[in-house]
PDB file of C-alpha atoms in Angstrom:
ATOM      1  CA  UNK Z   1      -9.679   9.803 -37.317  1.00  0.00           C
ATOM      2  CA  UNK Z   2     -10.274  13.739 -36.745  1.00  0.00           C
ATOM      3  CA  UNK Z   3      -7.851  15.403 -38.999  1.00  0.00           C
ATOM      4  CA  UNK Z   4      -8.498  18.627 -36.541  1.00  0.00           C
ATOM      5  CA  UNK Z   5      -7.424  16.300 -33.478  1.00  0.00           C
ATOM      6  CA  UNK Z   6      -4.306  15.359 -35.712  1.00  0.00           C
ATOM      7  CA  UNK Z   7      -4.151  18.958 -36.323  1.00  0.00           C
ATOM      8  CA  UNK Z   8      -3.898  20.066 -32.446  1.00  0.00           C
ATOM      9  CA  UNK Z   9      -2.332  17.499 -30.940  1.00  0.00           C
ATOM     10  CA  UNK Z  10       0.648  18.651 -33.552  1.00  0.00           C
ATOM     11  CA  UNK Z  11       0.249  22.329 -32.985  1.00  0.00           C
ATOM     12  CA  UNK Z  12       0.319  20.737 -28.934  1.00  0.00           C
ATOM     13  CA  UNK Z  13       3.444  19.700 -30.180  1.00  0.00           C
ATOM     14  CA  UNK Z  14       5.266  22.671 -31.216  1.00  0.00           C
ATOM     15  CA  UNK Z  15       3.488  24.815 -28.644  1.00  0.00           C
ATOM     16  CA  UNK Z  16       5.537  22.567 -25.716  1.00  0.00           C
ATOM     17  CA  UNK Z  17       8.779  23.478 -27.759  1.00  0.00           C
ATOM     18  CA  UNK Z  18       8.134  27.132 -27.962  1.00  0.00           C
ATOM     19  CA  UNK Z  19       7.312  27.016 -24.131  1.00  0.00           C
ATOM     20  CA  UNK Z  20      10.158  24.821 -22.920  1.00  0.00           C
ATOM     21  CA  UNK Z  21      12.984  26.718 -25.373  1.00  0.00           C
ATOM     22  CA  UNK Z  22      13.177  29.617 -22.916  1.00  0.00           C
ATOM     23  CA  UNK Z  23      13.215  27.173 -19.740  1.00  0.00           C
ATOM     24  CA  UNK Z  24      16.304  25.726 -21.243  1.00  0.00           C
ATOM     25  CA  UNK Z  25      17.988  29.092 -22.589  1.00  0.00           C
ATOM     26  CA  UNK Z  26      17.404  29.983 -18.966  1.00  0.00           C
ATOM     27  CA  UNK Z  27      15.617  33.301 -19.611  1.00  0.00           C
ATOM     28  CA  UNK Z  28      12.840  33.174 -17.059  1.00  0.00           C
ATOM     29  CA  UNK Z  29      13.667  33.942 -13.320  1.00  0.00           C
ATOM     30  CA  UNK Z  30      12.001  32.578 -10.625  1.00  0.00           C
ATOM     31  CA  UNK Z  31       7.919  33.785 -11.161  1.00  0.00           C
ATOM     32  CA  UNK Z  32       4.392  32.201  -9.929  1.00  0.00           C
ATOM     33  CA  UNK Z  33       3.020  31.432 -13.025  1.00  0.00           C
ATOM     34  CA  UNK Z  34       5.542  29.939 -15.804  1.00  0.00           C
ATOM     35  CA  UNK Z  35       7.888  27.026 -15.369  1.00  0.00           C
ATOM     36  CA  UNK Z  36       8.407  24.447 -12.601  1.00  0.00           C
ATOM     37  CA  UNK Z  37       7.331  26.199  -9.631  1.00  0.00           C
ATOM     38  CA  UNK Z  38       7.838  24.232  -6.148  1.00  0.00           C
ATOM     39  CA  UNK Z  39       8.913  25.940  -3.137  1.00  0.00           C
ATOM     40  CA  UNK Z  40      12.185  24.372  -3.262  1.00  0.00           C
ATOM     41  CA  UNK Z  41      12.605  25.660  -7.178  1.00  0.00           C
ATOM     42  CA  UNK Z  42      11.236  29.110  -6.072  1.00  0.00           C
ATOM     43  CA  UNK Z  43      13.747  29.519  -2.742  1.00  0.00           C
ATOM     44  CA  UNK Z  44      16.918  29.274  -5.229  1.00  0.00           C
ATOM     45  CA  UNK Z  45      17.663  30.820  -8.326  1.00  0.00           C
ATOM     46  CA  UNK Z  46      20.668  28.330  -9.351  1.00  0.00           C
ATOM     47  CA  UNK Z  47      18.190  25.469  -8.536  1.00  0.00           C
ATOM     48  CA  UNK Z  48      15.214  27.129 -10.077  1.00  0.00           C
ATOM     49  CA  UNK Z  49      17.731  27.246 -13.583  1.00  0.00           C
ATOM     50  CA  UNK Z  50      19.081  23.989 -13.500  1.00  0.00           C
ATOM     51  CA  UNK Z  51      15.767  22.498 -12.940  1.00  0.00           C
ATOM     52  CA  UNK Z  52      13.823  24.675 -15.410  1.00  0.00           C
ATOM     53  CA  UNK Z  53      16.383  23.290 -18.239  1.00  0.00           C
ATOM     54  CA  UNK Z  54      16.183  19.615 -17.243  1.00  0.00           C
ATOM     55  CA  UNK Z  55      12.331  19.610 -17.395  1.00  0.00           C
ATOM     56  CA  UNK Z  56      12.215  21.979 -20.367  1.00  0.00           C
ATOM     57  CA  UNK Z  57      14.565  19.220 -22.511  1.00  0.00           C
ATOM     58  CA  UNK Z  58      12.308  17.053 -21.728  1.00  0.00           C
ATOM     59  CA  UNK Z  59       9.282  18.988 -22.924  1.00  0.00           C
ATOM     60  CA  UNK Z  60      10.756  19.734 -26.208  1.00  0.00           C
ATOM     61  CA  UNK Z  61      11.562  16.121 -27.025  1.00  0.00           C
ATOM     62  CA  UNK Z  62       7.823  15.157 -25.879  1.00  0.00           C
ATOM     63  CA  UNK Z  63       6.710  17.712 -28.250  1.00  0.00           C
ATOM     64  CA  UNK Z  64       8.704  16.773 -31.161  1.00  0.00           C
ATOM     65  CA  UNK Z  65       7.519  13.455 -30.912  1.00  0.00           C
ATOM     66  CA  UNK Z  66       4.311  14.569 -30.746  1.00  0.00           C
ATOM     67  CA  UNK Z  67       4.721  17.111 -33.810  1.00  0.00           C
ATOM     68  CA  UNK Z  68       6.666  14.643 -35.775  1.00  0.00           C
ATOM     69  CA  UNK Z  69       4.086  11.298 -35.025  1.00  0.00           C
ATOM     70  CA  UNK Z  70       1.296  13.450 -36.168  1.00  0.00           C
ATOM     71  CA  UNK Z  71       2.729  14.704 -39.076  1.00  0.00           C
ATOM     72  CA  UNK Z  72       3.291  11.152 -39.817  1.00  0.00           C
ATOM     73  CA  UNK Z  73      -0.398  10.711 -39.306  1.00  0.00           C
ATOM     74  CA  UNK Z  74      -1.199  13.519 -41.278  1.00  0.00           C
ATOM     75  CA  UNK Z  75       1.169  11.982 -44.078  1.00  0.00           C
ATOM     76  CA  UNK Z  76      -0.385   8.241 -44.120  1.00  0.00           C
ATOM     77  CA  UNK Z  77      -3.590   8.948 -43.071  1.00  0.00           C
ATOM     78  CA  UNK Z  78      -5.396   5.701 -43.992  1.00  0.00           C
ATOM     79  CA  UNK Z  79      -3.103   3.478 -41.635  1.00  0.00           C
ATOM     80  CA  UNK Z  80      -3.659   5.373 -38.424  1.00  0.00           C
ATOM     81  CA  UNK Z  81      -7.008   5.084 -37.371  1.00  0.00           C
ATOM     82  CA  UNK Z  82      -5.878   4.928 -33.490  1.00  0.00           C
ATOM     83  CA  UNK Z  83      -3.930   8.365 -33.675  1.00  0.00           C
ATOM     84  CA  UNK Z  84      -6.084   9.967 -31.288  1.00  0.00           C
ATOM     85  CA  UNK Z  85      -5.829   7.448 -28.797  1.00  0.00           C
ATOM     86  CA  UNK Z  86      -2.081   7.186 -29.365  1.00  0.00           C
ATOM     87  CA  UNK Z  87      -2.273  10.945 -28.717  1.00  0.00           C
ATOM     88  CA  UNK Z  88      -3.843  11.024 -25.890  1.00  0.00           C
ATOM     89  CA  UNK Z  89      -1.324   8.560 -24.668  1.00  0.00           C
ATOM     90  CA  UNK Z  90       1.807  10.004 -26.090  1.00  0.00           C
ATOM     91  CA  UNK Z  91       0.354  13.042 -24.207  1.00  0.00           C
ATOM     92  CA  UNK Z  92      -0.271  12.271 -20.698  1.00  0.00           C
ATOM     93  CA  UNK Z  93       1.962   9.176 -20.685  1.00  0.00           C
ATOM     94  CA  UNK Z  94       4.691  12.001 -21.619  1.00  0.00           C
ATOM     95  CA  UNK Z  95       3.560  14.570 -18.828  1.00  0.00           C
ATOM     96  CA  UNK Z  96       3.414  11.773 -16.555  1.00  0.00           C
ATOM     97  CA  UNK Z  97       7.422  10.602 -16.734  1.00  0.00           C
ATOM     98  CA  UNK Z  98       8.378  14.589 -17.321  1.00  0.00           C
ATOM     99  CA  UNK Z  99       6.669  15.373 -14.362  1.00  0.00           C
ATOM    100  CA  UNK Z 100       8.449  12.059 -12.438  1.00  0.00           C
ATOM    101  CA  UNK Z 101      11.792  12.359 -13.712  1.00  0.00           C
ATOM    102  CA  UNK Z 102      11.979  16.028 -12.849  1.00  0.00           C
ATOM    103  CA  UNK Z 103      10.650  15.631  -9.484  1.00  0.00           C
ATOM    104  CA  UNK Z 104      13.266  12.652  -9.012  1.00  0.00           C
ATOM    105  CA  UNK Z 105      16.161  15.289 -10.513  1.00  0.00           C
ATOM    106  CA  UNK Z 106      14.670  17.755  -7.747  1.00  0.00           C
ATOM    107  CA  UNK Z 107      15.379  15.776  -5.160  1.00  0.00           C
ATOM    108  CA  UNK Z 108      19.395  15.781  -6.486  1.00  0.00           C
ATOM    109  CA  UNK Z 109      19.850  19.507  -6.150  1.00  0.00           C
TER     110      UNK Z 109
END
């Protein structure tokens, strides 16, 4: 167990909830290099909003579970000895069913 992997995968964490909280506060308008950019998302602002705040909810609970499993980690070091392969799991297992779920709330709008 790398306590620096523990270390970023955390700071991963709470850098996906710093991203996301705009996305849901809606303060980003439609751009070509920050949020969920499709043509569909950039043709309409309402859509581009509503499906900028769905995805980003989803990003900040993916990185508070992230944050919060590896300061568990962190916390009971000994019994994790898998954390970076839970990680890595956690982490594109997450991106994976963000990516679908917003894609399927896409097709809604």
């Amino acid at each position: 167990m790398d306590m620096e992997c523990i270390v970023a995968f955390g700071l991963c964490g709470l850098l996906f909830i710093g991203i996301s909280i705009p996305l849901v506060l809606e303060k980003i308008p439609p751009n070509s290099w920050y949020g969920f950019r499709v043509p569909k998302t950039l043709s309409n602002r309402e859509i581009w909003y509503k499906a900028n705040r769905y995805m980003g909810k989803d990003f900040i609970l993916l990185g508070g579970i992230l944050f919060i499993y590896n300061l568990a980690v962190f916390a009971l070091k000994p019994a994790f000895a898998s954390s970076n392969s839970i990680n890595t799991i956690l982490l594109i297992g997450g991106m994976g069913v963000i990516i679908i779920r917003s894609l399927l709330y896409l097709r809604q709008l």
